[in-house]
mmCIF file with all atom_site columns, C-alpha atoms in Angstrom:
data_model
loop_
_atom_site.group_PDB
_atom_site.id
_atom_site.type_symbol
_atom_site.label_atom_id
_atom_site.label_alt_id
_atom_site.label_comp_id
_atom_site.label_asym_id
_atom_site.label_entity_id
_atom_site.label_seq_id
_atom_site.pdbx_PDB_ins_code
_atom_site.Cartn_x
_atom_site.Cartn_y
_atom_site.Cartn_z
_atom_site.occupancy
_atom_site.B_iso_or_equiv
_atom_site.pdbx_formal_charge
_atom_site.auth_seq_id
_atom_site.auth_comp_id
_atom_site.auth_asym_id
_atom_site.auth_atom_id
_atom_site.pdbx_PDB_model_num
ATOM 1   C CA . MET Y 1 1   ? 265.270 90.457  204.500 1.00 78.00 ? 292 MET Y CA 1
ATOM 2   C CA . PHE Y 1 2   ? 264.296 93.440  202.252 1.00 89.00 ? 293 PHE Y CA 1
ATOM 3   C CA . ALA Y 1 3   ? 266.831 96.000  203.974 1.00 87.00 ? 294 ALA Y CA 1
ATOM 4   C CA . GLY Y 1 4   ? 269.561 93.372  203.158 1.00 87.00 ? 295 GLY Y CA 1
ATOM 5   C CA . LEU Y 1 5   ? 268.255 92.893  199.732 1.00 91.00 ? 296 LEU Y CA 1
ATOM 6   C CA . ILE Y 1 6   ? 268.590 96.551  199.015 1.00 92.00 ? 297 ILE Y CA 1
ATOM 7   C CA . GLY Y 1 7   ? 271.418 97.506  201.427 1.00 91.00 ? 298 GLY Y CA 1
ATOM 8   C CA . ILE Y 1 8   ? 273.856 94.865  200.057 1.00 93.00 ? 299 ILE Y CA 1
ATOM 9   C CA . PRO Y 1 9   ? 273.766 96.015  196.305 1.00 94.00 ? 300 PRO Y CA 1
ATOM 10  C CA . VAL Y 1 10  ? 273.847 99.484  197.303 1.00 93.00 ? 301 VAL Y CA 1
ATOM 11  C CA . GLY Y 1 11  ? 276.921 98.759  199.429 1.00 92.00 ? 302 GLY Y CA 1
ATOM 12  C CA . ILE Y 1 12  ? 278.643 96.946  196.844 1.00 93.00 ? 303 ILE Y CA 1
ATOM 13  C CA . LEU Y 1 13  ? 278.099 99.579  194.056 1.00 93.00 ? 304 LEU Y CA 1
ATOM 14  C CA . SER Y 1 14  ? 279.235 102.394 196.568 1.00 93.00 ? 305 SER Y CA 1
ATOM 15  C CA . ALA Y 1 15  ? 282.355 100.405 197.338 1.00 91.00 ? 306 ALA Y CA 1
ATOM 16  C CA . GLU Y 1 16  ? 283.370 100.471 193.913 1.00 88.00 ? 307 GLU Y CA 1
ATOM 17  C CA . ARG Y 1 17  ? 282.473 104.320 193.396 1.00 90.00 ? 308 ARG Y CA 1
ATOM 18  C CA . ASP Y 1 18  ? 283.960 106.840 195.891 1.00 90.00 ? 309 ASP Y CA 1
ATOM 19  C CA . ARG Y 1 19  ? 281.825 109.508 194.742 1.00 93.00 ? 310 ARG Y CA 1
ATOM 20  C CA . LEU Y 1 20  ? 278.649 107.373 195.303 1.00 92.00 ? 311 LEU Y CA 1
ATOM 21  C CA . TRP Y 1 21  ? 279.724 106.681 198.350 1.00 92.00 ? 312 TRP Y CA 1
ATOM 22  C CA . ARG Y 1 22  ? 279.789 110.137 199.702 1.00 93.00 ? 313 ARG Y CA 1
ATOM 23  C CA . TRP Y 1 23  ? 276.331 110.363 198.869 1.00 95.00 ? 314 TRP Y CA 1
ATOM 24  C CA . VAL Y 1 24  ? 275.053 107.210 200.290 1.00 92.00 ? 315 VAL Y CA 1
ATOM 25  C CA . LYS Y 1 25  ? 277.201 107.827 203.450 1.00 93.00 ? 316 LYS Y CA 1
ATOM 26  C CA . LEU Y 1 26  ? 275.337 111.207 204.016 1.00 93.00 ? 317 LEU Y CA 1
ATOM 27  C CA . ALA Y 1 27  ? 271.872 109.557 203.494 1.00 91.00 ? 318 ALA Y CA 1
ATOM 28  C CA . ILE Y 1 28  ? 272.961 106.560 205.694 1.00 90.00 ? 319 ILE Y CA 1
ATOM 29  C CA . ASP Y 1 29  ? 274.548 109.129 208.377 1.00 90.00 ? 320 ASP Y CA 1
ATOM 30  C CA . THR Y 1 30  ? 271.147 110.996 208.335 1.00 88.00 ? 321 THR Y CA 1
ATOM 31  C CA . LEU Y 1 31  ? 269.021 108.269 208.468 1.00 83.00 ? 322 LEU Y CA 1
ATOM 32  C CA . GLN Y 1 32  ? 270.903 107.013 211.332 1.00 83.00 ? 323 GLN Y CA 1
ATOM 33  C CA . THR Y 1 33  ? 270.893 110.283 213.329 1.00 86.00 ? 324 THR Y CA 1
ATOM 34  C CA . LEU Y 1 34  ? 266.775 110.395 213.148 1.00 81.00 ? 325 LEU Y CA 1
ATOM 35  C CA . PRO Y 1 35  ? 264.650 109.208 215.970 1.00 81.00 ? 326 PRO Y CA 1
ATOM 36  C CA . SER Y 1 36  ? 263.049 105.915 215.469 1.00 76.00 ? 327 SER Y CA 1
ATOM 37  C CA . PHE Y 1 37  ? 259.583 107.677 215.281 1.00 75.00 ? 328 PHE Y CA 1
ATOM 38  C CA . VAL Y 1 38  ? 260.318 110.132 212.683 1.00 78.00 ? 329 VAL Y CA 1
ATOM 39  C CA . TYR Y 1 39  ? 260.497 106.738 210.087 1.00 76.00 ? 330 TYR Y CA 1
ATOM 40  C CA . LEU Y 1 40  ? 256.690 106.357 210.848 1.00 75.00 ? 331 LEU Y CA 1
ATOM 41  C CA . MET Y 1 41  ? 255.554 109.847 209.698 1.00 77.00 ? 332 MET Y CA 1
ATOM 42  C CA . PRO Y 1 42  ? 256.375 109.982 205.979 1.00 77.00 ? 333 PRO Y CA 1
ATOM 43  C CA . ALA Y 1 43  ? 255.425 106.427 205.559 1.00 73.00 ? 334 ALA Y CA 1
ATOM 44  C CA . VAL Y 1 44  ? 252.217 107.008 207.039 1.00 76.00 ? 335 VAL Y CA 1
ATOM 45  C CA . MET Y 1 45  ? 251.615 110.440 205.020 1.00 77.00 ? 336 MET Y CA 1
ATOM 46  C CA . LEU Y 1 46  ? 252.262 108.398 201.705 1.00 78.00 ? 337 LEU Y CA 1
ATOM 47  C CA . PHE Y 1 47  ? 250.730 104.920 202.366 1.00 77.00 ? 338 PHE Y CA 1
ATOM 48  C CA . ARG Y 1 48  ? 248.216 105.220 204.880 1.00 77.00 ? 339 ARG Y CA 1
ATOM 49  C CA . VAL Y 1 49  ? 248.302 103.155 208.213 1.00 77.00 ? 340 VAL Y CA 1
ATOM 50  C CA . GLY Y 1 50  ? 249.133 99.462  208.196 1.00 75.00 ? 341 GLY Y CA 1
ATOM 51  C CA . ASP Y 1 51  ? 251.642 96.662  207.618 1.00 77.00 ? 342 ASP Y CA 1
ATOM 52  C CA . PHE Y 1 52  ? 253.191 97.924  204.103 1.00 82.00 ? 343 PHE Y CA 1
ATOM 53  C CA . THR Y 1 53  ? 253.955 101.446 206.166 1.00 81.00 ? 344 THR Y CA 1
ATOM 54  C CA . ALA Y 1 54  ? 255.357 99.437  208.803 1.00 81.00 ? 345 ALA Y CA 1
ATOM 55  C CA . MET Y 1 55  ? 257.727 97.332  206.410 1.00 84.00 ? 346 MET Y CA 1
ATOM 56  C CA . ILE Y 1 56  ? 258.822 100.827 204.564 1.00 84.00 ? 347 ILE Y CA 1
ATOM 57  C CA . ALA Y 1 57  ? 259.744 102.459 208.117 1.00 83.00 ? 348 ALA Y CA 1
ATOM 58  C CA . VAL Y 1 58  ? 261.345 99.111  209.019 1.00 85.00 ? 349 VAL Y CA 1
ATOM 59  C CA . VAL Y 1 59  ? 263.359 98.841  206.123 1.00 88.00 ? 350 VAL Y CA 1
ATOM 60  C CA . ALA Y 1 60  ? 264.172 102.614 206.134 1.00 86.00 ? 351 ALA Y CA 1
ATOM 61  C CA . TYR Y 1 61  ? 265.669 102.102 209.275 1.00 87.00 ? 352 TYR Y CA 1
ATOM 62  C CA . ALA Y 1 62  ? 267.536 98.742  209.151 1.00 89.00 ? 353 ALA Y CA 1
ATOM 63  C CA . VAL Y 1 63  ? 269.031 99.472  205.704 1.00 91.00 ? 354 VAL Y CA 1
ATOM 64  C CA . ALA Y 1 64  ? 271.847 101.600 206.980 1.00 92.00 ? 355 ALA Y CA 1
ATOM 65  C CA . PRO Y 1 65  ? 274.286 98.583  208.582 1.00 92.00 ? 356 PRO Y CA 1
ATOM 66  C CA . ALA Y 1 66  ? 273.710 96.463  205.358 1.00 93.00 ? 357 ALA Y CA 1
ATOM 67  C CA . ILE Y 1 67  ? 275.502 99.226  203.479 1.00 94.00 ? 358 ILE Y CA 1
ATOM 68  C CA . ARG Y 1 68  ? 277.747 100.361 205.733 1.00 93.00 ? 359 ARG Y CA 1
ATOM 69  C CA . TYR Y 1 69  ? 279.259 96.889  206.515 1.00 94.00 ? 360 TYR Y CA 1
ATOM 70  C CA . THR Y 1 70  ? 279.227 95.988  202.999 1.00 94.00 ? 361 THR Y CA 1
ATOM 71  C CA . VAL Y 1 71  ? 281.427 98.639  201.979 1.00 94.00 ? 362 VAL Y CA 1
ATOM 72  C CA . LEU Y 1 72  ? 283.740 98.328  205.044 1.00 93.00 ? 363 LEU Y CA 1
ATOM 73  C CA . GLY Y 1 73  ? 284.155 94.500  204.163 1.00 92.00 ? 364 GLY Y CA 1
ATOM 74  C CA . ILE Y 1 74  ? 285.021 95.120  200.221 1.00 93.00 ? 365 ILE Y CA 1
ATOM 75  C CA . ASN Y 1 75  ? 287.393 98.029  201.320 1.00 93.00 ? 366 ASN Y CA 1
ATOM 76  C CA . ARG Y 1 76  ? 289.048 96.049  203.747 1.00 91.00 ? 367 ARG Y CA 1
ATOM 77  C CA . VAL Y 1 77  ? 289.867 93.515  200.944 1.00 90.00 ? 368 VAL Y CA 1
ATOM 78  C CA . ASP Y 1 78  ? 293.851 93.093  200.691 1.00 89.00 ? 369 ASP Y CA 1
ATOM 79  C CA . PRO Y 1 79  ? 294.754 95.367  197.577 1.00 90.00 ? 370 PRO Y CA 1
ATOM 80  C CA . ARG Y 1 80  ? 297.583 92.664  196.871 1.00 92.00 ? 371 ARG Y CA 1
ATOM 81  C CA . LEU Y 1 81  ? 294.914 90.401  196.627 1.00 90.00 ? 372 LEU Y CA 1
ATOM 82  C CA . VAL Y 1 82  ? 292.917 92.189  194.078 1.00 89.00 ? 373 VAL Y CA 1
ATOM 83  C CA . GLU Y 1 83  ? 295.936 93.155  192.308 1.00 91.00 ? 374 GLU Y CA 1
ATOM 84  C CA . ALA Y 1 84  ? 296.926 89.307  192.148 1.00 92.00 ? 375 ALA Y CA 1
ATOM 85  C CA . GLY Y 1 85  ? 293.541 88.693  190.712 1.00 90.00 ? 376 GLY Y CA 1
ATOM 86  C CA . LYS Y 1 86  ? 293.999 91.333  187.934 1.00 90.00 ? 377 LYS Y CA 1
ATOM 87  C CA . ALA Y 1 87  ? 297.638 89.810  187.267 1.00 91.00 ? 378 ALA Y CA 1
ATOM 88  C CA . MET Y 1 88  ? 295.934 86.645  186.572 1.00 90.00 ? 379 MET Y CA 1
ATOM 89  C CA . GLY Y 1 89  ? 293.542 88.081  183.877 1.00 90.00 ? 380 GLY Y CA 1
ATOM 90  C CA . CYS Y 1 90  ? 290.513 88.272  186.243 1.00 88.00 ? 381 CYS Y CA 1
ATOM 91  C CA . THR Y 1 91  ? 287.582 90.823  184.659 1.00 90.00 ? 382 THR Y CA 1
ATOM 92  C CA . GLU Y 1 92  ? 286.246 93.115  186.995 1.00 89.00 ? 383 GLU Y CA 1
ATOM 93  C CA . TRP Y 1 93  ? 283.263 90.895  187.839 1.00 91.00 ? 384 TRP Y CA 1
ATOM 94  C CA . GLN Y 1 94  ? 285.434 88.098  188.775 1.00 89.00 ? 385 GLN Y CA 1
ATOM 95  C CA . LEU Y 1 95  ? 287.413 90.479  191.079 1.00 90.00 ? 386 LEU Y CA 1
ATOM 96  C CA . LEU Y 1 96  ? 284.080 91.378  192.618 1.00 89.00 ? 387 LEU Y CA 1
ATOM 97  C CA . THR Y 1 97  ? 282.497 87.669  192.857 1.00 87.00 ? 388 THR Y CA 1
ATOM 98  C CA . ARG Y 1 98  ? 285.603 85.652  193.532 1.00 88.00 ? 389 ARG Y CA 1
ATOM 99  C CA . ILE Y 1 99  ? 287.848 87.731  195.544 1.00 88.00 ? 390 ILE Y CA 1
ATOM 100 C CA . LYS Y 1 100 ? 286.257 91.076  196.782 1.00 90.00 ? 391 LYS Y CA 1
ATOM 101 C CA . LEU Y 1 101 ? 282.860 89.381  197.865 1.00 88.00 ? 392 LEU Y CA 1
ATOM 102 C CA . LYS Y 1 102 ? 284.490 86.065  199.501 1.00 88.00 ? 393 LYS Y CA 1
ATOM 103 C CA . LEU Y 1 103 ? 287.087 88.133  201.683 1.00 88.00 ? 394 LEU Y CA 1
ATOM 104 C CA . ALA Y 1 104 ? 284.520 90.629  202.482 1.00 89.00 ? 395 ALA Y CA 1
ATOM 105 C CA . LEU Y 1 105 ? 281.507 87.959  203.385 1.00 88.00 ? 396 LEU Y CA 1
ATOM 106 C CA . PRO Y 1 106 ? 282.317 87.798  207.381 1.00 86.00 ? 397 PRO Y CA 1
ATOM 107 C CA . GLU Y 1 107 ? 281.727 91.605  207.391 1.00 88.00 ? 398 GLU Y CA 1
ATOM 108 C CA . ILE Y 1 108 ? 278.779 91.456  205.037 1.00 91.00 ? 399 ILE Y CA 1
ATOM 109 C CA . MET Y 1 109 ? 277.224 88.970  207.658 1.00 89.00 ? 400 MET Y CA 1
ATOM 110 C CA . LEU Y 1 110 ? 277.821 91.440  210.570 1.00 89.00 ? 401 LEU Y CA 1
ATOM 111 C CA . GLY Y 1 111 ? 275.705 93.638  208.709 1.00 90.00 ? 402 GLY Y CA 1
ATOM 112 C CA . VAL Y 1 112 ? 273.108 91.138  207.816 1.00 91.00 ? 403 VAL Y CA 1
ATOM 113 C CA . ASN Y 1 113 ? 273.267 90.438  211.621 1.00 90.00 ? 404 ASN Y CA 1
ATOM 114 C CA . GLN Y 1 114 ? 272.840 94.315  212.658 1.00 90.00 ? 405 GLN Y CA 1
ATOM 115 C CA . THR Y 1 115 ? 270.216 94.779  209.773 1.00 92.00 ? 406 THR Y CA 1
ATOM 116 C CA . ILE Y 1 116 ? 268.177 92.139  211.760 1.00 90.00 ? 407 ILE Y CA 1
ATOM 117 C CA . MET Y 1 117 ? 268.690 93.599  215.345 1.00 89.00 ? 408 MET Y CA 1
ATOM 118 C CA . PHE Y 1 118 ? 267.715 96.876  213.782 1.00 88.00 ? 409 PHE Y CA 1
ATOM 119 C CA . ALA Y 1 119 ? 264.446 95.542  211.985 1.00 87.00 ? 410 ALA Y CA 1
ATOM 120 C CA . LEU Y 1 120 ? 263.641 93.621  215.523 1.00 85.00 ? 411 LEU Y CA 1
ATOM 121 C CA . SER Y 1 121 ? 263.875 97.034  217.535 1.00 83.00 ? 412 SER Y CA 1
ATOM 122 C CA . MET Y 1 122 ? 261.838 98.675  214.750 1.00 84.00 ? 413 MET Y CA 1
ATOM 123 C CA . LEU Y 1 123 ? 259.419 95.937  214.990 1.00 80.00 ? 414 LEU Y CA 1
ATOM 124 C CA . VAL Y 1 124 ? 257.810 97.060  218.439 1.00 78.00 ? 415 VAL Y CA 1
ATOM 125 C CA . ILE Y 1 125 ? 257.851 100.765 217.435 1.00 80.00 ? 416 ILE Y CA 1
ATOM 126 C CA . THR Y 1 126 ? 255.885 100.093 213.923 1.00 80.00 ? 417 THR Y CA 1
ATOM 127 C CA . ALA Y 1 127 ? 253.017 98.804  216.225 1.00 76.00 ? 418 ALA Y CA 1
ATOM 128 C CA . LEU Y 1 128 ? 251.779 102.342 216.426 1.00 74.00 ? 419 LEU Y CA 1
ATOM 129 C CA . VAL Y 1 129 ? 250.439 102.273 212.888 1.00 72.00 ? 420 VAL Y CA 1
ATOM 130 C CA . GLY Y 1 130 ? 248.633 99.114  213.272 1.00 68.00 ? 421 GLY Y CA 1
ATOM 131 C CA . THR Y 1 131 ? 250.666 96.011  212.539 1.00 73.00 ? 422 THR Y CA 1
ATOM 132 C CA . ARG Y 1 132 ? 249.766 92.463  213.514 1.00 73.00 ? 423 ARG Y CA 1
ATOM 133 C CA . ASP Y 1 133 ? 253.073 91.333  214.788 1.00 74.00 ? 424 ASP Y CA 1
ATOM 134 C CA . LEU Y 1 134 ? 254.847 90.590  218.243 1.00 72.00 ? 425 LEU Y CA 1
ATOM 135 C CA . GLY Y 1 135 ? 255.436 94.403  218.298 1.00 73.00 ? 426 GLY Y CA 1
ATOM 136 C CA . GLN Y 1 136 ? 251.594 94.896  218.391 1.00 73.00 ? 427 GLN Y CA 1
ATOM 137 C CA . GLU Y 1 137 ? 251.416 92.195  221.349 1.00 76.00 ? 428 GLU Y CA 1
ATOM 138 C CA . VAL Y 1 138 ? 253.700 94.247  223.185 1.00 76.00 ? 429 VAL Y CA 1
ATOM 139 C CA . TYR Y 1 139 ? 251.684 97.668  222.303 1.00 74.00 ? 430 TYR Y CA 1
ATOM 140 C CA . ILE Y 1 140 ? 248.682 95.975  223.583 1.00 78.00 ? 431 ILE Y CA 1
ATOM 141 C CA . ALA Y 1 141 ? 250.150 94.655  226.944 1.00 79.00 ? 432 ALA Y CA 1
ATOM 142 C CA . LEU Y 1 142 ? 251.322 98.210  227.437 1.00 73.00 ? 433 LEU Y CA 1
ATOM 143 C CA . THR Y 1 143 ? 247.984 99.925  226.851 1.00 76.00 ? 434 THR Y CA 1
ATOM 144 C CA . LYS Y 1 144 ? 246.270 97.182  228.930 1.00 80.00 ? 435 LYS Y CA 1
ATOM 145 C CA . ALA Y 1 145 ? 248.934 97.389  231.826 1.00 83.00 ? 436 ALA Y CA 1
ATOM 146 C CA . ASP Y 1 146 ? 249.430 93.431  231.292 1.00 76.00 ? 437 ASP Y CA 1
ATOM 147 C CA . PRO Y 1 147 ? 253.133 92.795  232.321 1.00 81.00 ? 438 PRO Y CA 1
ATOM 148 C CA . GLY Y 1 148 ? 252.594 88.864  231.547 1.00 83.00 ? 439 GLY Y CA 1
ATOM 149 C CA . ARG Y 1 149 ? 251.337 89.488  228.054 1.00 78.00 ? 440 ARG Y CA 1
ATOM 150 C CA . GLY Y 1 150 ? 254.237 92.151  227.469 1.00 78.00 ? 441 GLY Y CA 1
ATOM 151 C CA . LEU Y 1 151 ? 256.812 90.084  228.850 1.00 82.00 ? 442 LEU Y CA 1
ATOM 152 C CA . VAL Y 1 152 ? 255.926 86.815  226.703 1.00 85.00 ? 443 VAL Y CA 1
ATOM 153 C CA . ALA Y 1 153 ? 255.867 88.985  223.603 1.00 81.00 ? 444 ALA Y CA 1
ATOM 154 C CA . GLY Y 1 154 ? 259.189 91.188  224.726 1.00 81.00 ? 445 GLY Y CA 1
ATOM 155 C CA . LEU Y 1 155 ? 261.335 87.831  225.440 1.00 85.00 ? 446 LEU Y CA 1
ATOM 156 C CA . ALA Y 1 156 ? 259.888 86.294  221.878 1.00 85.00 ? 447 ALA Y CA 1
ATOM 157 C CA . VAL Y 1 157 ? 261.445 89.132  220.515 1.00 82.00 ? 448 VAL Y CA 1
ATOM 158 C CA . ALA Y 1 158 ? 264.408 88.740  222.387 1.00 85.00 ? 449 ALA Y CA 1
ATOM 159 C CA . PHE Y 1 159 ? 264.888 85.059  221.624 1.00 88.00 ? 450 PHE Y CA 1
ATOM 160 C CA . ILE Y 1 160 ? 264.533 85.915  217.713 1.00 87.00 ? 451 ILE Y CA 1
ATOM 161 C CA . ALA Y 1 161 ? 267.075 88.223  217.689 1.00 87.00 ? 452 ALA Y CA 1
ATOM 162 C CA . ILE Y 1 162 ? 269.244 86.094  219.934 1.00 90.00 ? 453 ILE Y CA 1
ATOM 163 C CA . ILE Y 1 163 ? 268.918 82.948  217.510 1.00 91.00 ? 454 ILE Y CA 1
ATOM 164 C CA . ALA Y 1 164 ? 269.384 85.023  214.482 1.00 87.00 ? 455 ALA Y CA 1
ATOM 165 C CA . ASP Y 1 165 ? 272.672 86.527  215.913 1.00 87.00 ? 456 ASP Y CA 1
ATOM 166 C CA . ARG Y 1 166 ? 274.019 83.145  216.955 1.00 89.00 ? 457 ARG Y CA 1
ATOM 167 C CA . LEU Y 1 167 ? 273.117 81.683  213.594 1.00 89.00 ? 458 LEU Y CA 1
ATOM 168 C CA . ILE Y 1 168 ? 275.061 84.428  211.832 1.00 87.00 ? 459 ILE Y CA 1
ATOM 169 C CA . SER Y 1 169 ? 277.765 84.800  214.048 1.00 83.00 ? 460 SER Y CA 1
ATOM 170 C CA . ALA Y 1 170 ? 278.500 80.771  213.583 1.00 86.00 ? 461 ALA Y CA 1
ATOM 171 C CA . GLY Y 1 171 ? 278.344 81.571  209.720 1.00 82.00 ? 462 GLY Y CA 1
ATOM 172 C CA . ALA Y 1 172 ? 280.875 84.419  209.752 1.00 79.00 ? 463 ALA Y CA 1
ATOM 173 C CA . ALA Y 1 173 ? 282.879 82.113  211.863 1.00 81.00 ? 464 ALA Y CA 1
ATOM 174 C CA . ARG Y 1 174 ? 282.866 79.652  209.494 1.00 83.00 ? 465 ARG Y CA 1
ATOM 175 C CA . ALA Y 1 175 ? 283.407 81.586  206.684 1.00 76.00 ? 466 ALA Y CA 1
ATOM 176 C CA . ARG Y 1 176 ? 286.406 83.302  208.322 1.00 75.00 ? 467 ARG Y CA 1
ATOM 177 C CA . ALA Y 1 177 ? 288.090 79.867  208.993 1.00 80.00 ? 468 ALA Y CA 1
ATOM 178 C CA . ARG Y 1 178 ? 287.237 78.691  205.655 1.00 79.00 ? 469 ARG Y CA 1
ATOM 179 C CA . LEU Y 1 179 ? 289.020 81.766  204.207 1.00 72.00 ? 470 LEU Y CA 1
ATOM 180 C CA . GLY Y 1 180 ? 291.747 81.494  206.632 1.00 71.00 ? 471 GLY Y CA 1
ATOM 181 C CA . ILE Y 1 181 ? 291.152 84.848  208.391 1.00 68.00 ? 472 ILE Y CA 1
ATOM 182 C CA . ALA Y 1 182 ? 291.822 85.072  212.091 1.00 62.00 ? 473 ALA Y CA 1
ATOM 183 C CA . GLU Y 1 183 ? 289.006 85.215  214.371 1.00 61.00 ? 474 GLU Y CA 1
ATOM 184 C CA . GLU Y 1 184 ? 288.418 89.083  215.927 1.00 58.00 ? 475 GLU Y CA 1
ATOM 185 C CA . PRO Y 1 185 ? 288.237 89.487  219.562 1.00 51.00 ? 476 PRO Y CA 1
ATOM 186 C CA . SER Y 1 186 ? 284.577 89.634  220.743 1.00 50.00 ? 477 SER Y CA 1
#
């Protein structure tokens, strides 16, 4: 959730400013090339071991798709529609909120979907810094060689991911249908 709350506004600002997008793209490209364990090191050094450290690592790992898909969605809006909005006297704020964001909504929702998937994948890794969640259950099962406990916890994480994916995909399909955008092949 925090990754989306940070990533979507950064994506909106970056889509509107090419110079900012170059810097943000450099930062998120760098973040996406780092191995997942690397996110834990600076967070642990700055904030000690615990849930807050895990949250910082998860947000840093999962923010990139929210930014990238928001920029992609806004940049893919048909310029003729933006021009029509300008011709009708829309302000920049109205162009953004009533045209660009509405038409970019399916891509933004895909970014939210990917952000959730990235966060859930990082969840198990953050168990190494002492979180108290499903990732910790997987980690405990690994250390105690308890396949039953690990399978249940792993399936719980997988079911959360599947349910989130289905709900967001349905929402994106509904948004596409409402906007009259053709469904993209899966």
